[in-house]
N, CA, C and O atoms as a printed pandas DataFrame, in Angstrom:
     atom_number atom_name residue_name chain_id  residue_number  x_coord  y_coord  z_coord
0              1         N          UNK        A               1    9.614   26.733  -19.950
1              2        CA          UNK        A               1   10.816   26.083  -20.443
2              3         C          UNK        A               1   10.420   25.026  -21.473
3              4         O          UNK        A               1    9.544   24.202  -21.209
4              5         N          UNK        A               2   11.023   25.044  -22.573
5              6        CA          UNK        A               2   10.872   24.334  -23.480
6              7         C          UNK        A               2   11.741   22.949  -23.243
7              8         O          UNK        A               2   12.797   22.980  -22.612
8              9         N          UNK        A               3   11.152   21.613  -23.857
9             10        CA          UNK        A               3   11.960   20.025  -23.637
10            11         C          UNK        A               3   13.272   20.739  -24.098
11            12         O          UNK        A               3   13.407   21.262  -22.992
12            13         N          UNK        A               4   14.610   21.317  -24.956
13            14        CA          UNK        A               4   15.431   21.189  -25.597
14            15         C          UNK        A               4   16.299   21.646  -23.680
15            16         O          UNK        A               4   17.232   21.104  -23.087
16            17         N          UNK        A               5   15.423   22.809  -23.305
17            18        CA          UNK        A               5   16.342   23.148  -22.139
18            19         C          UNK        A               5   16.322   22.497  -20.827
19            20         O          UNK        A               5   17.024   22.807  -19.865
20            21         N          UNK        A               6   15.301   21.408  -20.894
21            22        CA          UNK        A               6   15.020   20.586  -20.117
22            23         C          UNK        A               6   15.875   19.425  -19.994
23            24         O          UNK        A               6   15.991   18.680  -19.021
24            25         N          UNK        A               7   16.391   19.380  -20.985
25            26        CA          UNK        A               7   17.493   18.168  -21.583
26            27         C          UNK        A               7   18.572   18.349  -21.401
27            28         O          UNK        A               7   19.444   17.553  -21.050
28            29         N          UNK        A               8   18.651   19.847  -21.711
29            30        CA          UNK        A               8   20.598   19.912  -21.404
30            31         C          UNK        A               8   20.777   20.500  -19.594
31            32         O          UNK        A               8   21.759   20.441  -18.854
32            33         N          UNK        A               9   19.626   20.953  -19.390
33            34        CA          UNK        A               9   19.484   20.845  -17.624
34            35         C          UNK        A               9   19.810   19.483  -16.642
35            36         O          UNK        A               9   20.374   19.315  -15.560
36            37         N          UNK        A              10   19.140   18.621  -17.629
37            38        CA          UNK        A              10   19.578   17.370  -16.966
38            39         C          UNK        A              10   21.141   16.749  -16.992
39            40         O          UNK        A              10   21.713   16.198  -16.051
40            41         N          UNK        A              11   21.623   16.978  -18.235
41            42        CA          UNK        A              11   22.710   15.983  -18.843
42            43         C          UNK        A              11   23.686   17.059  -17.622
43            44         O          UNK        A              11   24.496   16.588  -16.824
44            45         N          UNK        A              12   23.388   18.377  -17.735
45            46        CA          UNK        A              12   24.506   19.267  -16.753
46            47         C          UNK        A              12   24.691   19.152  -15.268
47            48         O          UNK        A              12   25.575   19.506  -14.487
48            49         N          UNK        A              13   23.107   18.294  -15.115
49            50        CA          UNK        A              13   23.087   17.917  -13.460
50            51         C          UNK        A              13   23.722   16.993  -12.885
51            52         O          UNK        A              13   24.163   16.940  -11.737
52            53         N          UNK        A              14   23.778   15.860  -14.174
53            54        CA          UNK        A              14   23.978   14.777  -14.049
54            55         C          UNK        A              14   25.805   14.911  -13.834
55            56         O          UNK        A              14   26.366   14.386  -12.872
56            57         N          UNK        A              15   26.477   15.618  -14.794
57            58        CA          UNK        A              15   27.498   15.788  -15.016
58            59         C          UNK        A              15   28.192   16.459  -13.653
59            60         O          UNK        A              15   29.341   16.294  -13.242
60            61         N          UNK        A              16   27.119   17.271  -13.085
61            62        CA          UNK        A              16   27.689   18.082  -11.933
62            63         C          UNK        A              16   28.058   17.044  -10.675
63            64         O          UNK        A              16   29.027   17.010   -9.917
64            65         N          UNK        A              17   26.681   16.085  -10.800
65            66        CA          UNK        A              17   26.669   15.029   -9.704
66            67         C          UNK        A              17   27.683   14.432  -10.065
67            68         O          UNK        A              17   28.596   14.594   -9.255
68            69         N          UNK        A              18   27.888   13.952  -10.724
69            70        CA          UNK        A              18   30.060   13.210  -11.060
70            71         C          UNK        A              18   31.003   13.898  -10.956
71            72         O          UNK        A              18   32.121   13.383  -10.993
72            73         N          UNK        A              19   30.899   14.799  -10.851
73            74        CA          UNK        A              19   32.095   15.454  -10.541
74            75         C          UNK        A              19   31.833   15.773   -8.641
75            76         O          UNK        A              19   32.755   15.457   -7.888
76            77         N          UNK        A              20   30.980   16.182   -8.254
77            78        CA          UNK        A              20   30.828   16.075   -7.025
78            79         C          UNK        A              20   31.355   14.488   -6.327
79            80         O          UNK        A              20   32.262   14.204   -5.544
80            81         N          UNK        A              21   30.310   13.662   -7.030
81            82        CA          UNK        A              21   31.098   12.189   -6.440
82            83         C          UNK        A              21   32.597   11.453   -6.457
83            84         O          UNK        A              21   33.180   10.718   -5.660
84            85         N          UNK        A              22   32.959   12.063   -7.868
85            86        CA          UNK        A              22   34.280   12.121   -7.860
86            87         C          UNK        A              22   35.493   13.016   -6.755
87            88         O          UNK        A              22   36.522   12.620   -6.207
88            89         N          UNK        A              23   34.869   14.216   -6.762
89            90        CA          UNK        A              23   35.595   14.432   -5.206
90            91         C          UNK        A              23   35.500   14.186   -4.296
91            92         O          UNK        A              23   36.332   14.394   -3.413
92            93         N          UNK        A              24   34.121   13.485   -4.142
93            94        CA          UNK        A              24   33.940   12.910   -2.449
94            95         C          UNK        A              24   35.067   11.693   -2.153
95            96         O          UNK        A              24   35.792   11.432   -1.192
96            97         N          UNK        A              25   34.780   10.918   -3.828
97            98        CA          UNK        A              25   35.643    9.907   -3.563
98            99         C          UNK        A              25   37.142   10.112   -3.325
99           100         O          UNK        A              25   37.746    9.368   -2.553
100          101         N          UNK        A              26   37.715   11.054   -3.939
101          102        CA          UNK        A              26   39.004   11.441   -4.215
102          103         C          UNK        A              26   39.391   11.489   -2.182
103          104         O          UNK        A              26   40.139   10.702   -1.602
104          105         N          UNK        A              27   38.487   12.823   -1.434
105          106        CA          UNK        A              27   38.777   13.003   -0.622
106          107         C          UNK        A              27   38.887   11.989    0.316
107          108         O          UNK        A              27   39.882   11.729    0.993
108          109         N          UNK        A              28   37.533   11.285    0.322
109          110        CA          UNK        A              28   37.408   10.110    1.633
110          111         C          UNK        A              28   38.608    8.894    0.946
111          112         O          UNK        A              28   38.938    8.008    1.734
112          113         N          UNK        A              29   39.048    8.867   -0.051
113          114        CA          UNK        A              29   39.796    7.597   -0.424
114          115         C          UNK        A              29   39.133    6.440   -0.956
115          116         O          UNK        A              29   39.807    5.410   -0.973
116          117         N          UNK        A              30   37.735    6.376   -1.479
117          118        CA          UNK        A              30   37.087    5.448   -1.779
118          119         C          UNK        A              30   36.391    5.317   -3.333
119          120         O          UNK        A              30   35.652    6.099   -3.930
120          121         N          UNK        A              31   36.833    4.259   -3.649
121          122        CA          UNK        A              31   36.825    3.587   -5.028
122          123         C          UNK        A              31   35.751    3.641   -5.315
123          124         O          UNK        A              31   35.672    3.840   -6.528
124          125         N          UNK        A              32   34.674    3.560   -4.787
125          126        CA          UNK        A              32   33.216    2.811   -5.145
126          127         C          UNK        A              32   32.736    4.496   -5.377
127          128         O          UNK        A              32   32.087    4.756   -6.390
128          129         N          UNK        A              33   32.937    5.136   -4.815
129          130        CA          UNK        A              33   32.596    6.854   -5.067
130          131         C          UNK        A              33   33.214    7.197   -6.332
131          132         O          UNK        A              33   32.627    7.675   -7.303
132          133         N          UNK        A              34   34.635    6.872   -6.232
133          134        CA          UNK        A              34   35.351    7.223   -7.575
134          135         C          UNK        A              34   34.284    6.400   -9.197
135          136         O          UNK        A              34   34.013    7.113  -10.164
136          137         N          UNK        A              35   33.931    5.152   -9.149
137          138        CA          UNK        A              35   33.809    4.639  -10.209
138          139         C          UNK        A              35   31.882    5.609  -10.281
139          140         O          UNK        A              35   31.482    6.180  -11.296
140          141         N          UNK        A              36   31.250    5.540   -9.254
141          142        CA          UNK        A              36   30.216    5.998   -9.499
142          143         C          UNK        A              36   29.906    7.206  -10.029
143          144         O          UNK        A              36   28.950    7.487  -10.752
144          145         N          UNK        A              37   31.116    8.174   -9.464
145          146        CA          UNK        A              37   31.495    9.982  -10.215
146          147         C          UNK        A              37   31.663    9.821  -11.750
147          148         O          UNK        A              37   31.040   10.542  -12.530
148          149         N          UNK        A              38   32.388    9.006  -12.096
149          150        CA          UNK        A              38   32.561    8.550  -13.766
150          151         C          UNK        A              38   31.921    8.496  -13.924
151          152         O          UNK        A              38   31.485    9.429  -14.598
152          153         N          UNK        A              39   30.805    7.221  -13.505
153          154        CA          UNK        A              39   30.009    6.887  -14.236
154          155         C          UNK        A              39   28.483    7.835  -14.649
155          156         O          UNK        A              39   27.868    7.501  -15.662
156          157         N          UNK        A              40   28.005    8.916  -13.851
157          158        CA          UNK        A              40   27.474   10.073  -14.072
158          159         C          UNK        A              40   27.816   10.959  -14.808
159          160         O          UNK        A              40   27.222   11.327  -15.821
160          161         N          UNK        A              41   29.103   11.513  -14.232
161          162        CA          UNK        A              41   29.937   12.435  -15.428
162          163         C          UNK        A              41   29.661   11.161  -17.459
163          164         O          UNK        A              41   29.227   11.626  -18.513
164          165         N          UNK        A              42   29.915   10.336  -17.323
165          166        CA          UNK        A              42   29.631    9.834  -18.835
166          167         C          UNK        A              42   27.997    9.616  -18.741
167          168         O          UNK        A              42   27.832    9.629  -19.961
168          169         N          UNK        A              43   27.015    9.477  -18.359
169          170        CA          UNK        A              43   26.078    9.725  -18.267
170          171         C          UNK        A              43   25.522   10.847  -18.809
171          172         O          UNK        A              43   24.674   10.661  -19.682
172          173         N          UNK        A              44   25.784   11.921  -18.515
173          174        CA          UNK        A              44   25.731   13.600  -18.413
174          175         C          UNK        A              44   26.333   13.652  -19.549
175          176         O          UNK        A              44   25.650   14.089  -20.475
176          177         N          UNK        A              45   27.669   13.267  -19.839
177          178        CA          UNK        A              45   27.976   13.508  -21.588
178          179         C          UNK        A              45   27.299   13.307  -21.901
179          180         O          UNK        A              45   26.578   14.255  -22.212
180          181         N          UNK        A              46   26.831   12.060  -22.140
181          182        CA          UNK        A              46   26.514   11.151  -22.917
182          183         C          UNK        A              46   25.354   11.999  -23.617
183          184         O          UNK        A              46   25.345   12.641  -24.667
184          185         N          UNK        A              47   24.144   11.708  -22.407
185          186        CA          UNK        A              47   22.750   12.737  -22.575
186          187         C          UNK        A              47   22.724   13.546  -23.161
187          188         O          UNK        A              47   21.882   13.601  -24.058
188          189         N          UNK        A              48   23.645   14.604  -22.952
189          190        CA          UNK        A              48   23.589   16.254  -23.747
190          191         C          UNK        A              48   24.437   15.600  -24.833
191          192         O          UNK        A              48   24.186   16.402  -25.731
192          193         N          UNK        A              49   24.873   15.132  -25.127
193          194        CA          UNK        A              49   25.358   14.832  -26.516
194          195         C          UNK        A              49   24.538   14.333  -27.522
195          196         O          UNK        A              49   24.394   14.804  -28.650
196          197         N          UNK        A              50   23.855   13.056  -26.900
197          198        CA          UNK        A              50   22.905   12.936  -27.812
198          199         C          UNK        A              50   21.679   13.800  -28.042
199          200         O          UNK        A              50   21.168   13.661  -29.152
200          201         N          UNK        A              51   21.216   14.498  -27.374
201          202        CA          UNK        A              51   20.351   15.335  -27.454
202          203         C          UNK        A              51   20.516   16.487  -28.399
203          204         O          UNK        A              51   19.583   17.024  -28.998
204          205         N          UNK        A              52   22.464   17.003  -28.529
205          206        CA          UNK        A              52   22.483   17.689  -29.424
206          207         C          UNK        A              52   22.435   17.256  -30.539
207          208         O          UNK        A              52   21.824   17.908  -31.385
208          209         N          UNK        A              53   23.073   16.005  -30.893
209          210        CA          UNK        A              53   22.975   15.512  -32.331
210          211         C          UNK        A              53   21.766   15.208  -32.934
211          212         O          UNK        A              53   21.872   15.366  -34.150
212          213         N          UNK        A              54   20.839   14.897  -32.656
213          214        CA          UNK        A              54   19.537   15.174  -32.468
214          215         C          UNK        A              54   18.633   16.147  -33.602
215          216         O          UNK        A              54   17.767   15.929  -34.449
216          217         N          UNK        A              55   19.552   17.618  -32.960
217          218        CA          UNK        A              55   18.954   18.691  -33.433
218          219         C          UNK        A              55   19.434   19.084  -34.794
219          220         O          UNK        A              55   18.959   20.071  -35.356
C-alpha cells in the first residue's frame, strides 16, 4: 500500500468513528458523545481533504 491510500484509510476511519459516536450518543442521550462524533467526523473531513488538495 502506497502513503496516498494510507491517508484516505485513515481520514475514512476517522470519519466512520464519528459517525459511530454520534449514534451512540444519539441513542444513550448524551452530549459529550454527541460533540465528540462531530468532532471526528470533521477530523476525517478534514484529513482526506487536505490530503486531496495536496495532490
Amino acid at each position: 500500500m502506497n502513503t496516498r491510500m494510507i491517508q484516505i484509510l485513515i481520514g475514512i476511519l476517522f470519519a466512520m468513528a464519528g459517525v459511530v459516536t454520534v449514534l451512540d450518543g444519539c441513542y444513550n442521550m448524551r452530549a459529550s458523545n454527541l460533540f465528540i462524533g462531530i468532532a471526528f467526523i470533521v477530523v476525517g473531513c478534514l484529513y482526506f481533504a487536505r490530503k486531496r488538495e495536496k495532490q
